[in-house]
Each structure stands twice: as structure tokens, then as C-alpha cells.
Amino acid sequence: MKELLDDVDRWRAKGVRVAVARVVDIEGSGPREPGAAMAVSAEGEVVGSVSGGCVEGAVVSEALRLLGGERSPGVVSFGYSDDEAFAVGLTCGGTIRLFLEELDW
Amino acid sequence: MSLYDLLSQRLRAELPVALATVIEGPALDGTTPGGTVLNGRLVVTDSDEVSGTLGDPELDRVVARDARAELEAGRSGIRHYGPQGQTTPEDLVGSSTIRVFIESWSPPPQMWIFGAVDFTAALAKVAKVLGYRVTVCDAREIFATRRRFPMADEVRVTWPSPMFAERGGSLTSRDAVCILTHDPKFDVPAIAGALATEVGYIGVMGSRKTHAKRLERLAEAGVDQPQDLDRLMSPIGLDLGARTPEETAISICAEIIARRTGRSATSLRATSGPIHA
């Protein structure tokens, strides 16, 4: 989160809405620890990362859907071992769960 | 001040802070029927200060207590609670479960580097990449300057003993002391000072021959307990064949990581089992 602050502050100061996705849980082999985070502005700017680059693209589209009112905040899973998991997998074969929300607090 | 402002202020000041967020659970306040109380958030510090709410005062109290424990341990993870903060399995039977992600940020680990030499600048640089708060110490005023070590958080002109007397108590198992001086006047008191702390890593630069001689001098100074000497990583660093100050810095930092994780520091290709333990 710390490495996101400068960009997030800049976006918030301009009144641009911001979504943030944080790793809350990892099963099996995961490249990043809980707390790894990325933020996406409503203008499509991105900062931070939540995996080794495997799922960032999918996180950006979910974040933009959230800001567009097309989905609710909540837990998003990526990986192969979970029925609800998105099609995008992790190259390392594990599952990560992210919590996606708007940073409106 | 918003919760985010409070959080970001603490993070920027490198002060301990934890953020607890309800990530799954039933509606507690009735405003989001059937849904999750996703507005539930607490910002907790190491003092008694708590801001925000998860929707129930008792839940807030229990989560704040757990967040402080996570903060002390420097951990982040998901905890489960009943709607009023119940945590025992019996109390949770038949009640809905609230999943709370507690993320904690502790101040960065410290690295103290004794000796303002060429290797110091490279080590300070690599340690910064790894998130350490770096202090460079040397008793020689002309060498221990900010201009030579702009990457360090702090440059102190001091002998080791006063430095340890003043701040040795702040060193924990997450921290590292690297002694690069090669000078017995300096490294013997630095080693003795470091051994008297809880610091997790003590590395001392020098060849095997230097190390053998240093052990004699340490013995003369009364430092001869096997369990103490066993803490010294000397010669310092992993066997990477490092030559330059930068390569040596990588070998030292890689050794610090391997000591912390308890891993073998061999190529993954030559080992089996999970990569991320």
C-alpha cells in the first residue's frame, strides 16, 4: 500500500475515483504476500502489483468494472484450484484471493 | 481526516499501523440486506487509538486487540469472527461468520553498517532496495559523511560502544548489523555491542585468516562464549564468488534473507519442495 500512496494521493486530489485490490490470501505457491496491492484510477492509470505479472491485466479490468458500477466490491480469486476462480491463472499454479474495493474512505 | 488520510500519514511517517477490513460477511447494520458490510474498516495503531468501525462495538474491540497482536508480530492475514466479535468455535456455531483482513505495517527493519568504506555504499544501496532503514557508523569524521552515503537514512560519527549503549535496545530479530571495518579497534567493540542485543544478523567482513585473528582478540576482550561466536557470520556473505562492492552487497543481503527464512541458498534447480514456503 505504501508504494501506492503518491499516485493514489495525486488521483484523489484531482477528484479521480480509485479502486484498490489487495492480496488477502494465498494458497499453494504464490509470488506475493498478503498485503501486496495495486490501485487503478478511473482514468485507467495503474500502480503497484499483486502477482508476478500473471493476473494484473485481469485485475485492472475488474477494477474498472467496479468503478463503472458493473460489479460489486468483494473477494476475487485467481488460480486453477478454485471453482470461482477466473480463467486467468498464475504461472506458479497457486491461488490468490484479492479484495477489490473503491478507495472512497 | 478520512481513514485513508490517517493510514497514509502513519505509513509515510513509518509509524506502526494496522488496517482491518471486513471482506466477507452478513449485513450488520441492515443497510445492505443480504450483502456484505464492505464499509467496515478500522485503523489501529500501537497506542489505544482506534478509528472507524466494523459495525459493532464489541467486534471493533476484539478486532482492534487482534490487530495490535498482528502489528507486534509484523503479520497480515484473515481472521474469522461472529457478528459481535465471537472467536471461540462454540460461540460461532449457528451464527454467521465475518471475515476480516487485518493488514499490519511495522516500521522498516534496521541495518547498521559499521565502517565507512567502499563496500558500505554498495551495501547501503542494496539494503535500501530491500526496505531497510540504513545507519552508517564510523568514528572517522572525514569518512562518515552524508555526501559519501547519500543513500543511507543516517550517517553517525561515533564509536560502536556509545551507539549500542544509546540504541542497541531497539534492535530485534528483523534487524541486521554489518561490520565492515577490518580494524580491531573498531570491530571488536562493534561485535561485543551487537552480541549484547537481540539483533537477528551479525555479519563481519574479513578473510578467514582475519576472522581467526579476530577471534583471538575477541577472546582477549572476554568474548569467547560458543553460543555468542556462533551468531557471527564471518567471513560475511554467501559464496557467490562476489568481487565488486556491489556483488559483495548482494551476497551479504542474500545471506541475510536465507538466514531469516532458514533456507539453504542453493539454486532452486538443485532442490525440491515448495518455492514460497
Tab-separated table of C-alpha atoms in Angstrom:
chain	number	residue	atom	x	y	z
A	1	MET	CA	0.000	0.000	0.000
A	2	LYS	CA	2.836	2.306	0.922
A	3	GLU	CA	4.256	2.357	-2.597
A	4	LEU	CA	0.830	3.356	-3.934
A	5	LEU	CA	0.381	6.451	-1.791
A	6	ASP	CA	1.941	9.057	-4.098
A	7	ASP	CA	-0.165	8.081	-7.101
A	8	VAL	CA	-3.326	7.487	-5.096
A	9	ASP	CA	-2.956	10.885	-3.390
A	10	ARG	CA	-2.474	12.559	-6.759
A	11	TRP	CA	-5.596	10.900	-8.189
A	12	ARG	CA	-7.694	11.665	-5.135
A	13	ALA	CA	-6.535	15.290	-5.158
A	14	LYS	CA	-7.823	15.596	-8.731
A	15	GLY	CA	-11.124	14.042	-7.713
A	16	VAL	CA	-10.475	10.918	-9.802
A	17	ARG	CA	-12.066	7.765	-8.366
A	18	VAL	CA	-9.710	4.989	-7.316
A	19	ALA	CA	-10.115	1.229	-6.918
A	20	VAL	CA	-7.653	-0.784	-4.880
A	21	ALA	CA	-7.020	-4.555	-4.942
A	22	ARG	CA	-5.110	-6.165	-2.095
A	23	VAL	CA	-3.889	-9.752	-1.771
A	24	VAL	CA	-5.703	-11.175	1.278
A	25	ASP	CA	-4.948	-14.878	0.939
A	26	ILE	CA	-2.620	-17.235	-0.920
A	27	GLU	CA	-2.930	-20.980	-1.370
A	28	GLY	CA	-0.042	-23.039	-2.568
A	29	SER	CA	2.742	-21.250	-4.302
A	30	GLY	CA	2.147	-17.523	-4.565
A	31	PRO	CA	4.549	-14.887	-5.749
A	32	ARG	CA	3.428	-12.100	-3.400
A	33	GLU	CA	2.486	-11.945	0.273
A	34	PRO	CA	-0.860	-10.826	1.711
A	35	GLY	CA	-0.921	-7.051	1.573
A	36	ALA	CA	0.583	-6.753	-1.915
A	37	ALA	CA	-1.621	-4.164	-3.564
A	38	MET	CA	-2.373	-2.340	-6.749
A	39	ALA	CA	-4.518	0.691	-7.431
A	40	VAL	CA	-6.379	1.623	-10.602
A	41	SER	CA	-7.742	5.078	-11.348
A	42	ALA	CA	-10.994	5.653	-13.199
A	43	GLU	CA	-8.839	7.155	-15.949
A	44	GLY	CA	-7.099	3.804	-16.378
A	45	GLU	CA	-3.798	4.593	-14.651
A	46	VAL	CA	-2.289	1.706	-12.710
A	47	VAL	CA	0.247	1.489	-9.873
A	48	GLY	CA	1.566	-1.468	-7.871
A	49	SER	CA	1.308	-5.204	-8.473
A	50	VAL	CA	-0.296	-8.240	-6.848
A	51	SER	CA	1.477	-11.135	-8.559
A	52	GLY	CA	4.462	-11.666	-10.770
A	53	GLY	CA	2.532	-10.085	-13.618
A	54	CYS	CA	0.209	-13.053	-14.192
A	55	VAL	CA	-3.091	-11.503	-13.144
A	56	GLU	CA	-2.568	-7.739	-13.213
A	57	GLY	CA	-4.367	-7.324	-16.541
A	58	ALA	CA	-7.448	-9.094	-15.248
A	59	VAL	CA	-7.361	-7.076	-12.015
A	60	VAL	CA	-7.364	-3.824	-13.993
A	61	SER	CA	-10.471	-4.842	-15.932
A	62	GLU	CA	-12.280	-5.920	-12.731
A	63	ALA	CA	-11.262	-2.632	-11.081
A	64	LEU	CA	-12.595	-0.601	-13.997
A	65	ARG	CA	-15.842	-2.630	-13.926
A	66	LEU	CA	-16.122	-1.825	-10.216
A	67	LEU	CA	-15.644	1.890	-10.809
A	68	GLY	CA	-18.122	1.679	-13.698
A	69	GLY	CA	-20.770	0.187	-11.425
A	70	GLU	CA	-20.759	-3.116	-13.328
A	71	ARG	CA	-19.646	-5.213	-10.360
A	72	SER	CA	-19.660	-5.067	-6.566
A	73	PRO	CA	-16.692	-4.825	-4.284
A	74	GLY	CA	-15.581	-8.137	-2.841
A	75	VAL	CA	-13.161	-11.018	-2.967
A	76	VAL	CA	-11.817	-12.030	-6.389
A	77	SER	CA	-9.896	-15.302	-6.826
A	78	PHE	CA	-7.315	-16.203	-9.408
A	79	GLY	CA	-5.908	-19.673	-9.910
A	80	TYR	CA	-6.772	-23.157	-11.020
A	81	SER	CA	-7.852	-24.895	-7.852
A	82	ASP	CA	-10.982	-22.849	-7.231
A	83	ASP	CA	-14.335	-23.187	-8.991
A	84	GLU	CA	-14.965	-19.470	-8.776
A	85	ALA	CA	-11.529	-18.644	-9.992
A	86	PHE	CA	-11.143	-16.518	-13.058
A	87	ALA	CA	-9.801	-18.097	-16.204
A	88	VAL	CA	-6.536	-16.231	-15.818
A	89	GLY	CA	-4.155	-18.418	-13.878
A	90	LEU	CA	-0.927	-17.993	-12.023
A	91	THR	CA	2.074	-19.453	-13.726
A	92	CYS	CA	3.197	-20.846	-10.390
A	93	GLY	CA	-0.002	-22.878	-10.031
A	94	GLY	CA	-1.273	-21.421	-6.766
A	95	THR	CA	-4.421	-19.464	-5.974
A	96	ILE	CA	-4.523	-15.894	-4.790
A	97	ARG	CA	-7.508	-14.067	-3.370
A	98	LEU	CA	-7.757	-10.333	-3.710
A	99	PHE	CA	-10.111	-7.934	-2.031
A	100	LEU	CA	-11.277	-5.353	-4.524
A	101	GLU	CA	-12.904	-2.132	-3.333
A	102	GLU	CA	-13.254	1.514	-4.174
A	103	LEU	CA	-10.920	3.713	-2.147
A	104	ASP	CA	-13.676	6.130	-1.149
A	105	TRP	CA	-12.940	6.096	2.573
B	1	MET	CA	-9.382	13.412	8.461
B	2	SER	CA	-10.513	10.374	6.453
B	3	LEU	CA	-9.401	6.872	7.429
B	4	TYR	CA	-7.252	6.784	4.304
B	5	ASP	CA	-5.556	10.054	5.291
B	6	LEU	CA	-4.864	8.701	8.760
B	7	LEU	CA	-3.455	5.459	7.308
B	8	SER	CA	-1.303	7.209	4.724
B	9	GLN	CA	0.015	9.682	7.302
B	10	ARG	CA	1.167	6.807	9.533
B	11	LEU	CA	2.650	4.896	6.590
B	12	ARG	CA	4.611	7.904	5.377
B	13	ALA	CA	5.928	8.590	8.870
B	14	GLU	CA	6.917	4.893	9.139
B	15	LEU	CA	4.843	4.522	12.279
B	16	PRO	CA	3.158	1.224	13.123
B	17	VAL	CA	-0.416	0.978	11.832
B	18	ALA	CA	-2.908	-1.775	11.002
B	19	LEU	CA	-5.966	-1.678	8.765
B	20	ALA	CA	-8.783	-4.149	9.435
B	21	THR	CA	-11.308	-4.565	6.619
B	22	VAL	CA	-14.448	-6.709	6.533
B	23	ILE	CA	-14.031	-8.653	3.302
B	24	GLU	CA	-16.948	-11.083	3.646
B	25	GLY	CA	-19.894	-11.448	5.964
B	26	PRO	CA	-23.584	-10.751	6.512
B	27	ALA	CA	-25.087	-7.298	6.758
B	28	LEU	CA	-24.609	-5.985	10.280
B	29	ASP	CA	-26.241	-2.618	10.021
B	30	GLY	CA	-29.192	-3.554	7.829
B	31	THR	CA	-28.269	-1.059	5.135
B	32	THR	CA	-27.004	-3.685	2.737
B	33	PRO	CA	-29.511	-6.521	3.096
B	34	GLY	CA	-28.154	-9.891	2.153
B	35	GLY	CA	-24.860	-8.337	1.202
B	36	THR	CA	-21.565	-7.748	2.855
B	37	VAL	CA	-20.715	-4.876	5.143
B	38	LEU	CA	-17.978	-3.637	2.936
B	39	ASN	CA	-17.781	-0.270	4.602
B	40	GLY	CA	-16.469	-1.855	7.777
B	41	ARG	CA	-12.972	-0.624	8.414
B	42	LEU	CA	-10.757	0.053	11.436
B	43	VAL	CA	-7.437	1.832	11.579
B	44	VAL	CA	-5.477	0.669	14.629
B	45	THR	CA	-2.177	1.982	15.978
B	46	ASP	CA	0.108	0.648	18.686
B	47	SER	CA	-1.433	3.051	21.184
B	48	ASP	CA	-5.062	2.863	22.303
B	49	GLU	CA	-6.147	4.866	19.302
B	50	VAL	CA	-8.781	3.207	17.061
B	51	SER	CA	-10.610	4.923	14.208
B	52	GLY	CA	-13.543	3.714	12.140
B	53	THR	CA	-15.923	0.847	12.860
B	54	LEU	CA	-16.775	-2.617	11.585
B	55	GLY	CA	-20.412	-2.116	12.562
B	56	ASP	CA	-20.469	-3.478	16.103
B	57	PRO	CA	-18.651	-2.080	19.151
B	58	GLU	CA	-17.765	-5.490	20.584
B	59	LEU	CA	-16.483	-6.686	17.188
B	60	ASP	CA	-14.428	-3.483	16.971
B	61	ARG	CA	-12.878	-4.129	20.377
B	62	VAL	CA	-11.891	-7.723	19.594
B	63	VAL	CA	-10.564	-6.943	16.118
B	64	ALA	CA	-8.555	-3.970	17.429
B	65	ARG	CA	-6.988	-6.255	20.024
B	66	ASP	CA	-6.069	-8.828	17.343
B	67	ALA	CA	-4.802	-6.095	15.014
B	68	ARG	CA	-2.375	-4.929	17.729
B	69	ALA	CA	-1.110	-8.505	18.076
B	70	GLU	CA	-0.599	-8.750	14.301
B	71	LEU	CA	1.213	-5.425	14.421
B	72	GLU	CA	3.615	-6.684	17.056
B	73	ALA	CA	4.302	-9.817	15.023
B	74	GLY	CA	4.522	-7.868	11.756
B	75	ARG	CA	1.939	-10.170	10.134
B	76	SER	CA	-1.082	-9.751	7.860
B	77	GLY	CA	-3.898	-12.233	7.348
B	78	ILE	CA	-7.589	-13.134	7.510
B	79	ARG	CA	-9.394	-13.707	10.843
B	80	HIS	CA	-12.917	-15.009	11.423
B	81	TYR	CA	-15.424	-13.586	13.892
B	82	GLY	CA	-19.060	-13.821	14.897
B	83	PRO	CA	-21.220	-10.707	14.448
B	84	GLN	CA	-20.347	-9.482	17.966
B	85	GLY	CA	-16.703	-10.441	17.778
B	86	GLN	CA	-17.096	-14.051	18.959
B	87	THR	CA	-13.927	-16.004	18.338
B	88	THR	CA	-14.376	-19.350	20.111
B	89	PRO	CA	-15.741	-22.167	17.921
B	90	GLU	CA	-18.679	-22.880	20.315
B	91	ASP	CA	-19.809	-19.281	20.140
B	92	LEU	CA	-19.635	-19.329	16.366
B	93	VAL	CA	-21.946	-22.352	15.920
B	94	GLY	CA	-25.126	-21.286	14.177
B	95	SER	CA	-24.022	-17.694	13.782
B	96	SER	CA	-22.816	-16.125	10.603
B	97	THR	CA	-19.109	-15.611	10.069
B	98	ILE	CA	-17.422	-12.331	9.311
B	99	ARG	CA	-14.087	-12.498	7.558
B	100	VAL	CA	-11.756	-9.651	8.400
B	101	PHE	CA	-8.489	-8.969	6.626
B	102	ILE	CA	-6.021	-7.461	9.060
B	103	GLU	CA	-3.095	-5.837	7.334
B	104	SER	CA	-0.283	-4.553	9.504
B	105	TRP	CA	2.620	-2.286	8.756
B	106	SER	CA	5.507	-2.241	11.188
B	107	PRO	CA	8.399	0.190	10.922
B	108	PRO	CA	11.082	-0.960	8.468
B	109	PRO	CA	13.840	-3.255	9.754
B	110	GLN	CA	17.140	-1.569	10.579
B	111	MET	CA	20.575	-2.200	9.178
B	112	TRP	CA	23.537	-0.688	10.986
B	113	ILE	CA	26.727	-0.682	8.950
B	114	PHE	CA	29.978	-0.096	10.831
B	115	GLY	CA	32.837	1.246	8.734
B	116	ALA	CA	32.538	3.964	6.097
B	117	VAL	CA	34.295	2.094	3.282
B	118	ASP	CA	33.562	1.420	-0.403
B	119	PHE	CA	31.577	-1.689	0.427
B	120	THR	CA	29.399	0.397	2.736
B	121	ALA	CA	27.907	2.496	-0.043
B	122	ALA	CA	27.038	-0.571	-2.122
B	123	LEU	CA	25.589	-2.412	0.873
B	124	ALA	CA	23.539	0.611	1.924
B	125	LYS	CA	22.145	0.837	-1.614
B	126	VAL	CA	21.094	-2.819	-1.761
B	127	ALA	CA	19.698	-2.692	1.790
B	128	LYS	CA	17.538	0.280	0.785
B	129	VAL	CA	16.128	-1.744	-2.123
B	130	LEU	CA	15.144	-4.402	0.428
B	131	GLY	CA	13.376	-1.817	2.601
B	132	TYR	CA	15.871	-1.398	5.435
B	133	ARG	CA	16.366	1.790	7.368
B	134	VAL	CA	20.130	2.134	6.998
B	135	THR	CA	22.511	3.750	9.501
B	136	VAL	CA	26.202	4.108	8.636
B	137	CYS	CA	28.595	4.453	11.606
B	138	ASP	CA	32.268	5.320	11.657
B	139	ALA	CA	34.393	7.183	14.185
B	140	ARG	CA	36.345	8.976	11.457
B	141	GLU	CA	34.686	12.261	10.663
B	142	ILE	CA	36.245	12.640	7.218
B	143	PHE	CA	34.838	9.306	6.030
B	144	ALA	CA	31.454	9.238	7.713
B	145	THR	CA	29.821	11.979	5.687
B	146	ARG	CA	26.385	12.369	4.164
B	147	ARG	CA	27.990	13.200	0.841
B	148	ARG	CA	29.631	9.788	0.631
B	149	PHE	CA	26.487	7.951	1.715
B	150	PRO	CA	23.516	9.854	0.363
B	151	MET	CA	21.512	6.609	0.175
B	152	ALA	CA	21.772	5.977	3.933
B	153	ASP	CA	18.976	7.185	6.181
B	154	GLU	CA	21.505	8.318	8.745
B	155	VAL	CA	25.281	8.744	8.996
B	156	ARG	CA	26.739	8.779	12.514
B	157	VAL	CA	30.232	9.807	13.521
B	158	THR	CA	30.626	7.641	16.580
B	159	TRP	CA	32.419	4.691	18.139
B	160	PRO	CA	30.405	1.477	18.331
B	161	SER	CA	30.038	1.337	22.125
B	162	PRO	CA	28.111	4.605	22.575
B	163	MET	CA	25.931	3.716	19.569
B	164	PHE	CA	24.961	0.365	21.126
B	165	ALA	CA	24.547	1.931	24.570
B	166	GLU	CA	22.200	4.522	23.100
B	167	ARG	CA	20.163	2.442	20.683
B	168	GLY	CA	21.111	-1.235	20.926
B	169	GLY	CA	17.846	-1.924	22.721
B	170	SER	CA	15.903	-1.082	19.566
B	171	LEU	CA	17.469	-3.925	17.553
B	172	THR	CA	15.281	-7.014	17.043
B	173	SER	CA	15.443	-10.299	15.182
B	174	ARG	CA	14.357	-8.477	11.989
B	175	ASP	CA	17.404	-6.210	12.073
B	176	ALA	CA	20.988	-6.584	10.868
B	177	VAL	CA	24.395	-5.326	11.969
B	178	CYS	CA	27.165	-5.471	9.346
B	179	ILE	CA	30.705	-4.749	10.475
B	180	LEU	CA	32.903	-3.874	7.526
B	181	THR	CA	35.760	-2.073	9.269
B	182	HIS	CA	38.645	-4.596	9.246
B	183	ASP	CA	40.019	-2.582	12.147
B	184	PRO	CA	40.240	-4.376	15.501
B	185	LYS	CA	39.942	-1.054	17.383
B	186	PHE	CA	36.520	-0.735	15.846
B	187	ASP	CA	35.244	-4.213	15.088
B	188	VAL	CA	35.882	-5.793	18.496
B	189	PRO	CA	33.637	-3.287	20.342
B	190	ALA	CA	31.129	-3.435	17.461
B	191	ILE	CA	30.899	-7.233	17.706
B	192	ALA	CA	30.667	-7.128	21.508
B	193	GLY	CA	27.973	-4.451	21.242
B	194	ALA	CA	25.960	-6.398	18.671
B	195	LEU	CA	26.181	-9.642	20.648
B	196	ALA	CA	24.618	-7.888	23.631
B	197	THR	CA	21.470	-7.153	21.553
B	198	GLU	CA	18.654	-9.238	20.093
B	199	VAL	CA	19.736	-8.397	16.535
B	200	GLY	CA	18.952	-11.195	14.078
B	201	TYR	CA	22.020	-10.973	11.869
B	202	ILE	CA	25.603	-10.059	12.680
B	203	GLY	CA	27.960	-10.158	9.699
B	204	VAL	CA	31.651	-9.328	9.977
B	205	MET	CA	33.832	-8.702	6.957
B	206	GLY	CA	37.305	-10.144	6.599
B	207	SER	CA	39.135	-13.155	5.242
B	208	ARG	CA	39.221	-16.477	7.053
B	209	LYS	CA	42.658	-15.507	8.340
B	210	THR	CA	41.374	-12.146	9.612
B	211	HIS	CA	38.478	-13.928	11.269
B	212	ALA	CA	40.822	-16.332	13.087
B	213	LYS	CA	42.893	-13.408	14.385
B	214	ARG	CA	39.757	-11.543	15.336
B	215	LEU	CA	38.578	-14.497	17.405
B	216	GLU	CA	41.806	-14.225	19.419
B	217	ARG	CA	41.215	-10.529	20.041
B	218	LEU	CA	37.614	-11.163	20.967
B	219	ALA	CA	38.749	-13.794	23.459
B	220	GLU	CA	41.155	-11.253	24.973
B	221	ALA	CA	38.215	-8.887	25.327
B	222	GLY	CA	36.247	-11.635	27.095
B	223	VAL	CA	34.011	-12.547	24.165
B	224	ASP	CA	34.525	-16.310	23.959
B	225	GLN	CA	31.171	-17.986	24.609
B	226	PRO	CA	30.493	-20.538	21.819
B	227	GLN	CA	26.799	-19.562	21.624
B	228	ASP	CA	27.863	-15.925	21.058
B	229	LEU	CA	30.550	-16.678	18.483
B	230	ASP	CA	28.060	-18.931	16.701
B	231	ARG	CA	25.955	-15.842	15.928
B	232	LEU	CA	28.765	-14.232	13.919
B	233	MET	CA	28.516	-14.597	10.153
B	234	SER	CA	32.173	-14.288	9.281
B	235	PRO	CA	33.518	-14.274	6.657
B	236	ILE	CA	30.402	-12.313	5.708
B	237	GLY	CA	28.067	-13.291	2.854
B	238	LEU	CA	27.182	-16.211	0.610
B	239	ASP	CA	29.737	-17.984	-1.539
B	240	LEU	CA	28.797	-16.309	-4.828
B	241	GLY	CA	32.306	-15.508	-5.941
B	242	ALA	CA	31.472	-11.819	-5.444
B	243	ARG	CA	34.262	-9.413	-6.405
B	244	THR	CA	32.974	-5.874	-6.588
B	245	PRO	CA	31.410	-3.955	-3.687
B	246	GLU	CA	28.024	-4.321	-5.399
B	247	GLU	CA	28.350	-8.078	-5.836
B	248	THR	CA	29.504	-8.371	-2.238
B	249	ALA	CA	26.486	-6.357	-1.100
B	250	ILE	CA	24.190	-8.796	-2.930
B	251	SER	CA	25.962	-11.737	-1.325
B	252	ILE	CA	25.555	-10.201	2.158
B	253	CYS	CA	21.887	-9.342	1.659
B	254	ALA	CA	21.177	-12.774	0.155
B	255	GLU	CA	22.735	-14.325	3.252
B	256	ILE	CA	20.538	-12.165	5.495
B	257	ILE	CA	17.418	-13.352	3.621
B	258	ALA	CA	18.492	-17.007	3.757
B	259	ARG	CA	19.225	-16.791	7.497
B	260	ARG	CA	15.804	-15.278	8.114
B	261	THR	CA	13.932	-17.873	6.058
B	262	GLY	CA	16.128	-20.753	7.140
B	263	ARG	CA	16.606	-21.805	3.525
B	264	SER	CA	19.688	-23.383	2.007
B	265	ALA	CA	20.603	-20.639	-0.513
B	266	THR	CA	21.375	-23.194	-3.212
B	267	SER	CA	19.919	-22.972	-6.736
B	268	LEU	CA	16.214	-23.893	-6.804
B	269	ARG	CA	17.013	-26.247	-9.666
B	270	ALA	CA	19.048	-28.342	-7.255
B	271	THR	CA	16.345	-28.506	-4.575
B	272	SER	CA	12.768	-29.803	-4.381
B	273	GLY	CA	9.647	-28.781	-2.471
B	274	PRO	CA	7.700	-25.518	-2.336
B	275	ILE	CA	9.497	-22.385	-3.519
B	276	HIS	CA	7.495	-19.935	-1.425
B	277	ALA	CA	7.388	-21.539	1.999
